[in-house]
Short mmCIF file of C-alpha atoms in Angstrom, two decimals:
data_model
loop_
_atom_site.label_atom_id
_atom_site.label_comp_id
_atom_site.label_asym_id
_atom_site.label_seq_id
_atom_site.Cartn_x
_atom_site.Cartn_y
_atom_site.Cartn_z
CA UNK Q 198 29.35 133.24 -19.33
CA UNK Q 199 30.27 130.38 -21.95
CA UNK Q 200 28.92 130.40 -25.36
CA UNK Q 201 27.86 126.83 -26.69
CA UNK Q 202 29.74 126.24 -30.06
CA UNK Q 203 27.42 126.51 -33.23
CA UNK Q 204 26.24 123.12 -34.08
CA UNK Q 205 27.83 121.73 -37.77
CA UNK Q 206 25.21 122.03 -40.41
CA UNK Q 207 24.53 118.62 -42.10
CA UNK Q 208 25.93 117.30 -45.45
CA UNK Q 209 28.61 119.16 -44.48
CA UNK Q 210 32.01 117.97 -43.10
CA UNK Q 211 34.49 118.97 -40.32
CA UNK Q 212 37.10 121.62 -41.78
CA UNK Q 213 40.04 119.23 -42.00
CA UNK Q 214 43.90 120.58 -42.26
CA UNK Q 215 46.35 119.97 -45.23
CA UNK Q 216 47.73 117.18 -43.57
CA UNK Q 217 44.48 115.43 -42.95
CA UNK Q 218 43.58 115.56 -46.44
CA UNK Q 219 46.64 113.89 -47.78
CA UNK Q 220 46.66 110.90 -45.39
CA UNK Q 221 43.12 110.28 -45.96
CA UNK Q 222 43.61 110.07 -49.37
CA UNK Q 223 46.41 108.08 -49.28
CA UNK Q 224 43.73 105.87 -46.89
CA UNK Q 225 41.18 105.84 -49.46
CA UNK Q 226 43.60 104.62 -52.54
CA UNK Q 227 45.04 101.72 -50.39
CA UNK Q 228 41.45 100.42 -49.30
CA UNK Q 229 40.69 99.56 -52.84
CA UNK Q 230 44.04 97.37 -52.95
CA UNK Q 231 44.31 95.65 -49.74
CA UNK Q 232 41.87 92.61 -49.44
CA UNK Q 233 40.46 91.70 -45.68
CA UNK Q 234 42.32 88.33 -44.14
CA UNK Q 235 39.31 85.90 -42.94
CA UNK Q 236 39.37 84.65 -39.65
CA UNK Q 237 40.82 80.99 -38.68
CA UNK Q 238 38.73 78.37 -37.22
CA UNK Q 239 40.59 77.00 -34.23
CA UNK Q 240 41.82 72.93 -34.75
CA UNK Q 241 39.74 71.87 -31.54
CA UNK Q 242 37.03 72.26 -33.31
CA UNK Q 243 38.02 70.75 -36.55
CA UNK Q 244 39.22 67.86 -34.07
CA UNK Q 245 36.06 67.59 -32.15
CA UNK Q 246 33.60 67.32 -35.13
CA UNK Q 247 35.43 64.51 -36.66
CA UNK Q 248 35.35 62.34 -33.75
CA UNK Q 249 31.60 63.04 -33.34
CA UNK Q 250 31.12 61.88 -36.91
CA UNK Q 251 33.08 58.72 -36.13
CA UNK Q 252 31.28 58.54 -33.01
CA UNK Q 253 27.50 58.49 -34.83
CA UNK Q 254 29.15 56.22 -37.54
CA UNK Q 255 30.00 53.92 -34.39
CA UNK Q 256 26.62 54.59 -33.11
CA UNK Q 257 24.72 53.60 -36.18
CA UNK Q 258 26.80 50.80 -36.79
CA UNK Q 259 26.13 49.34 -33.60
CA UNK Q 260 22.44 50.47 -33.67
CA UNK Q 261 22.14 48.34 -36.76
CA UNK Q 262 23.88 45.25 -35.48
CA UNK Q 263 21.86 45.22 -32.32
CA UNK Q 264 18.74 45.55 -35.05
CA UNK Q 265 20.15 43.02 -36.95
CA UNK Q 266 20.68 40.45 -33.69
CA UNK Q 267 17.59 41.05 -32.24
CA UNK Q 268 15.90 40.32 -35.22
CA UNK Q 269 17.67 37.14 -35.50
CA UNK Q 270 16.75 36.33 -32.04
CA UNK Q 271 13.53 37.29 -32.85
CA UNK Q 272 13.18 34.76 -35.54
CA UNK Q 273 14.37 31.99 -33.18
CA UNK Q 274 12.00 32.56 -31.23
CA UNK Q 275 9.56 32.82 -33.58
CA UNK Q 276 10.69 29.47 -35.13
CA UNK Q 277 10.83 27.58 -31.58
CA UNK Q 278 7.64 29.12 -30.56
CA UNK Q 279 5.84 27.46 -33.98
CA UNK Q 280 8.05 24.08 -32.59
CA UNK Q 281 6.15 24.37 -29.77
CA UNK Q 282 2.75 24.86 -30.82
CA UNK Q 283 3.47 21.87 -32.57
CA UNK Q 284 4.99 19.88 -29.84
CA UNK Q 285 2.02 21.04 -27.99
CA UNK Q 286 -0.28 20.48 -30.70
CA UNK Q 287 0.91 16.55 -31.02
CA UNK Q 288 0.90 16.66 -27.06
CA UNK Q 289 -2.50 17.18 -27.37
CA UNK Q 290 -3.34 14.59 -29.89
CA UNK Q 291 -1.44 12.06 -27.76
CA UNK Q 292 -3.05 12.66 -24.30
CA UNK Q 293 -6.49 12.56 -26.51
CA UNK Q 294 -5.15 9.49 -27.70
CA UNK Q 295 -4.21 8.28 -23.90
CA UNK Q 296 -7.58 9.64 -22.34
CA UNK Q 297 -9.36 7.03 -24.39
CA UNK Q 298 -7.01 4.56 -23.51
CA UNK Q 299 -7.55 4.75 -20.35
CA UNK Q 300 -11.12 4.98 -20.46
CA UNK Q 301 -11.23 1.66 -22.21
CA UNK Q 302 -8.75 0.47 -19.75
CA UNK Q 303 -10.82 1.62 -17.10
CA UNK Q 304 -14.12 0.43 -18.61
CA UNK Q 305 -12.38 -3.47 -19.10
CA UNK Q 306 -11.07 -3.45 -15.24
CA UNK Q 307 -14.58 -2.65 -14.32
CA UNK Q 308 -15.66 -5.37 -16.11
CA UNK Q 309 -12.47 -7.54 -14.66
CA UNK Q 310 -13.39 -6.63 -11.25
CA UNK Q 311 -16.74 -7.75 -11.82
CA UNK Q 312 -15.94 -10.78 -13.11
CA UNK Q 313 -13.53 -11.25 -10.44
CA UNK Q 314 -16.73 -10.57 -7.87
CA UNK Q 315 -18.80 -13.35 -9.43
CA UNK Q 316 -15.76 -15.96 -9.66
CA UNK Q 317 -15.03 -15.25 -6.02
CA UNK Q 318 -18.45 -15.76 -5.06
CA UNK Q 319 -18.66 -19.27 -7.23
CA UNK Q 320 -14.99 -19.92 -5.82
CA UNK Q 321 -16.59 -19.68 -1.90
CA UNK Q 322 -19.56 -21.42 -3.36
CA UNK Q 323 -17.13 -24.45 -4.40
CA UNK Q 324 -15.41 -23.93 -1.16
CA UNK Q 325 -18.85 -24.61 0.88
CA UNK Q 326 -19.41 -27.56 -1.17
CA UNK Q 327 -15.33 -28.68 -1.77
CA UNK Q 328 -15.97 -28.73 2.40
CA UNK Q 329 -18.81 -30.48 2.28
CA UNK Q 330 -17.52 -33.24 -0.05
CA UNK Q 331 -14.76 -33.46 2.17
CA UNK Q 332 -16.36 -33.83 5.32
CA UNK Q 333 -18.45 -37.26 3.47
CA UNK Q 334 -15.46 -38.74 2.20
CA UNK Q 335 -13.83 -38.20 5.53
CA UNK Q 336 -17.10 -39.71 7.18
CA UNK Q 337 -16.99 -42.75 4.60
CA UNK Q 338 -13.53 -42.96 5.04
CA UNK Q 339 -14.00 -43.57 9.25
CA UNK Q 340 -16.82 -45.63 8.13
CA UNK Q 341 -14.06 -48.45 6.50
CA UNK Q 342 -11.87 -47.96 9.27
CA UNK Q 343 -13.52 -48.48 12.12
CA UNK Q 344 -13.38 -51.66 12.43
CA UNK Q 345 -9.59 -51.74 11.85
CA UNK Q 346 -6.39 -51.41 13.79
CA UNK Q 347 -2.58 -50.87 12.63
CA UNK Q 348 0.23 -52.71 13.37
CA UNK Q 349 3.84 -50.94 12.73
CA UNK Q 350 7.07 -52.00 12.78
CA UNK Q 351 6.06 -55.80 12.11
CA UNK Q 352 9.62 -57.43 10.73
CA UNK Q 353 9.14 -58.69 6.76
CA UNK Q 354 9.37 -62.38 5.94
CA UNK Q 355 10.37 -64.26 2.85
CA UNK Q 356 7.10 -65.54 0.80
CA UNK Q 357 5.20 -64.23 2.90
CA UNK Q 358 1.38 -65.49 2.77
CA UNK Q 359 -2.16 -64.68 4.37
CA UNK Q 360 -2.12 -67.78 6.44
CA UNK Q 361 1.07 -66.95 8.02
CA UNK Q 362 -0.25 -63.24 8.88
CA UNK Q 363 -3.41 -64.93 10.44
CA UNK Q 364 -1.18 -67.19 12.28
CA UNK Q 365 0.66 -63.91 13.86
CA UNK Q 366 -2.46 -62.23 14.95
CA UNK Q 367 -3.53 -65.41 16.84
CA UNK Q 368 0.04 -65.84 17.95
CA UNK Q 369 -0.26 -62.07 19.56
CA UNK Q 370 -3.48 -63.06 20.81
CA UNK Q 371 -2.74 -66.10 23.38
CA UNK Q 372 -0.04 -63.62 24.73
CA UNK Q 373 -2.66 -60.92 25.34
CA UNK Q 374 -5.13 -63.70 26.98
CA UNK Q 375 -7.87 -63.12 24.05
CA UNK Q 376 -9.28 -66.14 22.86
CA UNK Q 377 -9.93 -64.91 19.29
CA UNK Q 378 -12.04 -67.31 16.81
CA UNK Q 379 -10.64 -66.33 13.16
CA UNK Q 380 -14.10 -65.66 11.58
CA UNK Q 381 -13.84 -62.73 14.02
CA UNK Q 382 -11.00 -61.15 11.73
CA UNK Q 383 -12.14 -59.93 8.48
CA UNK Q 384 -9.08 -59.53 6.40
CA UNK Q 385 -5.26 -58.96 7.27
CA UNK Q 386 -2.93 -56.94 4.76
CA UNK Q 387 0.77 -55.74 4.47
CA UNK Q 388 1.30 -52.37 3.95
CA UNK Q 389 3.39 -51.67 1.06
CA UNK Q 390 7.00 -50.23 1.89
CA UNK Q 391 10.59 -49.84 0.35
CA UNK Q 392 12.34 -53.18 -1.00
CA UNK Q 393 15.86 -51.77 1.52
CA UNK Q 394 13.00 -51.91 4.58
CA UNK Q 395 13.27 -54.59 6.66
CA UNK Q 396 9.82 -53.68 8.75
CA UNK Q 397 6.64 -52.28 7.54
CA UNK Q 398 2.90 -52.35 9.02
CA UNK Q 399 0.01 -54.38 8.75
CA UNK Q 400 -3.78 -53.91 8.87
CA UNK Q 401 -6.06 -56.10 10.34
CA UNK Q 402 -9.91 -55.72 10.36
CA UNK Q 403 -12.32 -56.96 12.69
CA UNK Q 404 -15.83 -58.18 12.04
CA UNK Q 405 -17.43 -55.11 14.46
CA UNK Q 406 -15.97 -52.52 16.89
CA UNK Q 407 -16.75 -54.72 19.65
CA UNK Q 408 -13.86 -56.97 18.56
CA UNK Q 409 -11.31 -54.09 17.63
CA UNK Q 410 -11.76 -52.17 20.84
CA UNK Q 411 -11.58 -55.45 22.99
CA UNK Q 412 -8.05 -55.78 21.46
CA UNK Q 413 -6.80 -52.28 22.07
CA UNK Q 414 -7.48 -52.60 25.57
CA UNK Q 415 -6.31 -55.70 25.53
CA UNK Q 416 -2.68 -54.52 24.21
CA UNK Q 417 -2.82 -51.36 26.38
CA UNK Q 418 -3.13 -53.60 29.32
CA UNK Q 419 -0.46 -56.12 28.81
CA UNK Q 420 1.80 -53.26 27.75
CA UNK Q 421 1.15 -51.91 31.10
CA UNK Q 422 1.91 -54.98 32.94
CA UNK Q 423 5.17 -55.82 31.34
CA UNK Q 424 6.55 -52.38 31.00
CA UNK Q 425 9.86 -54.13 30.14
CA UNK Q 426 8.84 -56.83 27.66
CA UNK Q 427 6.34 -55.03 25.48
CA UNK Q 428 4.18 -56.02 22.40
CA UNK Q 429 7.15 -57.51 20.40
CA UNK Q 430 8.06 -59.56 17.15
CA UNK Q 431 8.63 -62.47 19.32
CA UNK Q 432 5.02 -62.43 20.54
CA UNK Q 433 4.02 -62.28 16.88
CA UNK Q 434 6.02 -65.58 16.81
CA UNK Q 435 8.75 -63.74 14.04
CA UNK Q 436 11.59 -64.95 14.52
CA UNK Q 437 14.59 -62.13 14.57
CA UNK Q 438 18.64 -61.35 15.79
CA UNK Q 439 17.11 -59.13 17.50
CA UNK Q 440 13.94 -58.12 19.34
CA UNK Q 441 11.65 -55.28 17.35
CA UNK Q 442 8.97 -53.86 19.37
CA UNK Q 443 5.85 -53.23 17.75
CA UNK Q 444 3.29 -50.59 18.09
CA UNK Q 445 -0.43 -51.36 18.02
CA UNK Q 446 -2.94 -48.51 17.06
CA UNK Q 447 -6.28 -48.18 15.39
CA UNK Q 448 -6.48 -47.69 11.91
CA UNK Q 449 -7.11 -44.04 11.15
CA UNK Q 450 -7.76 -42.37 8.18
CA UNK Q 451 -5.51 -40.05 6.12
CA UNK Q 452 -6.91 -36.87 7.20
CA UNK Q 453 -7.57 -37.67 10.75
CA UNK Q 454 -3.74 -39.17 10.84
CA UNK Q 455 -2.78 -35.86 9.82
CA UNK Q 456 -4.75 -34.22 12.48
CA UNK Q 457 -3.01 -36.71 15.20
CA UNK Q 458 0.43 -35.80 13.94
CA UNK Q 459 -0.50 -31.88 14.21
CA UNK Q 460 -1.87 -32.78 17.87
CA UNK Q 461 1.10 -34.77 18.77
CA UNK Q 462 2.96 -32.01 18.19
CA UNK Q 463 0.87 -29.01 20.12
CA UNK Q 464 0.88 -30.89 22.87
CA UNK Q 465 4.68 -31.13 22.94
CA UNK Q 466 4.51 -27.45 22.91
CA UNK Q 467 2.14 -26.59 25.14
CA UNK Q 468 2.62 -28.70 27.97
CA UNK Q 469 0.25 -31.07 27.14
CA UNK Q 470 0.40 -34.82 29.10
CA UNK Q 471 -1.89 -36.94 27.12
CA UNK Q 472 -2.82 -37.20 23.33
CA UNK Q 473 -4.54 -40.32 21.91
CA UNK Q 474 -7.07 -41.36 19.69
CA UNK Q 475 -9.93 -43.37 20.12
CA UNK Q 476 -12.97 -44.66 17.75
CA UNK Q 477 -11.50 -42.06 14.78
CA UNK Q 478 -11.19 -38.98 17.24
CA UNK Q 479 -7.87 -37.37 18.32
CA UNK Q 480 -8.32 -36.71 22.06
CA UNK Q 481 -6.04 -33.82 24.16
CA UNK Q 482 -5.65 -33.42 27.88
CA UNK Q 483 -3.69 -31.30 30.26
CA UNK Q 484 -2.91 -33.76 32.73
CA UNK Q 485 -5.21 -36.25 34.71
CA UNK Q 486 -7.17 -34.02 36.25
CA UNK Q 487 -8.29 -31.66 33.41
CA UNK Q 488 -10.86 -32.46 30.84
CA UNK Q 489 -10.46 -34.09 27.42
CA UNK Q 490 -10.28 -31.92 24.71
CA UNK Q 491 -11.47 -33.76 21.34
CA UNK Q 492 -9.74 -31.83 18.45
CA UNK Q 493 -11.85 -31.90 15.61
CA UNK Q 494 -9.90 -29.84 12.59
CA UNK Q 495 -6.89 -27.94 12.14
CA UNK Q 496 -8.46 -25.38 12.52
CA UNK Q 497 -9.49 -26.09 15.96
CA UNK Q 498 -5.70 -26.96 16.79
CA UNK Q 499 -5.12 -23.27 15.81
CA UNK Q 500 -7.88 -21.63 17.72
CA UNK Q 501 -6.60 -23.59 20.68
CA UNK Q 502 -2.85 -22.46 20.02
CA UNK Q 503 -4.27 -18.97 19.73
CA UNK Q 504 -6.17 -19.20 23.24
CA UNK Q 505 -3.37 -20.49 24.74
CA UNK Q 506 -0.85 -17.38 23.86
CA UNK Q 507 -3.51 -15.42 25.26
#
């Protein structure tokens, strides 16, 4: 059996040898004079903290620009936001300004348009009785023509007087066979014309219709008989180098001459054979066979145009 060594007491050392004793003294006396070398911090590190500073320098550098540019932008904005308000603000005022403009625009063409109702209502008012007044002095104007008849194309003679154009009528009379007593012929006249002329027309009025219309039928009649020697100057006993016919109508009025001039001219057009006037009317008609048409306005010449394209 093994016996378990005796345990050291405390406070109390392990036996040591000679040997031990001197070297641990010798120990003991150097501790006091050697001194403990500190550890060195490695130069990564060293390198790595400086850039970090650098790095939050950077950082706050830029932080405080940025700061620095957004409050400037800030105060831009601030500035063209205050332009605004007052751009908008004078906006404002002007449209303000423009509403009532236009309400007192509106309110005067209100009062234009009603003005404009009552002066078209006075203006179709004058129309009715413009028409009216027209249609009296057209009557009145028949009135001092019916009696009358027109002579164109009658050759101008030096000094020229009434007895001379009473002598021409009665001249043109024994040619048509028309024993005509001068009392029966109110008045004669020359129409005026241009000095260069050498023609121009003459009027003659009758006493009554009776008379006038006996000598248009007479003239129609011996026009019809001597289709080559017509109603002439030399029949008017007017001596010329040449013969001049003349043309023998009654005397219309300026309106209703108008009117015959319009219907000359539709009946050109529209394949009409006959168009004449007689006692003041202008008379139409298709050909012998059809009925007369008496055109009464302008009007009516356009109805009839329309009627026709139909």
């Amino acid at each position: 059996m093994f016996k378990t060594p005796p345990k050291t007491p405390p406070n109390q050392y392990p036996s040591r040898s000679e040997s031990d004793l001197r070297s641990l003294h010798v120990d003991e006396s150097l501790q006091g004079t050697i001194t403990q070398r500190a550890k060195r911090r490695c130069i990564s590190e060293e390198v790595t903290q400086d850039n970090m500073d650098i790095f939050k320098s950077e950082i706050k550098v830029m932080i405080s620009e940025f700061i620095s540019a957004q409050n400037s932008r800030l105060d831009k904005l601030e500035n063209h936001i205050i332009e605004i308000k007052n751009h908008y603000t004078e906006i404002k005022a002007t449209n303000i300004d423009l509403e009532k403009s236009m309400t007192n625009i509106s309110d005067q063409l209100l009062s234009l348009q009603q003005k404009i109702t009552c002066l078209e209502k006075e203006r179709n008012s004058m129309a009715a009785r413009l028409s009216t007044l027209e249609g009296r002095v057209e009557s009145f104007d028949r009135n001092l023509v019916k009696t009358s008849i027109e002579l164109r194309n009658v050759p101008k003679r030096e000094k020229e007087t009434k007895s001379m154009l009473y002598d021409m009528i009665n001249h043109l009379s024994r040619h048509l066979g028309i024993d005509k007593d001068p009392l029966n012929i109110r008045d004669i006249v020359r129409l005026p014309s241009k000095k260069e002329q050498s023609t121009s027309g003459l009027t003659v009025e009758f006493l009554n219709t009776l008379t006038k219309t006996k000598f248009l039928a007479a003239v129609k009649e011996f026009n019809k008989k001597n289709v080559d020697n017509k109603v002439c100057s030399t029949h008017l006993n007017i001596k010329t180098s040449q013969v001049i016919p003349i043309y023998i109508t009654e005397l219309l009025s300026p309106q209703m001459k108008r009117l015959f001039y319009l219907a000359r001219n539709y009946a050109k057009i529209n394949g009409y054979t006959y168009c004449w006037t007689s006692n003041g009317r202008v008379l139409l008609k298709k050909d012998s066979t059809s009925q007369s048409i008496v055109v009464k306005s302008e009007q009516h010449l356009q109805q009839l145009s329309m009627s026709q394209n139909k």
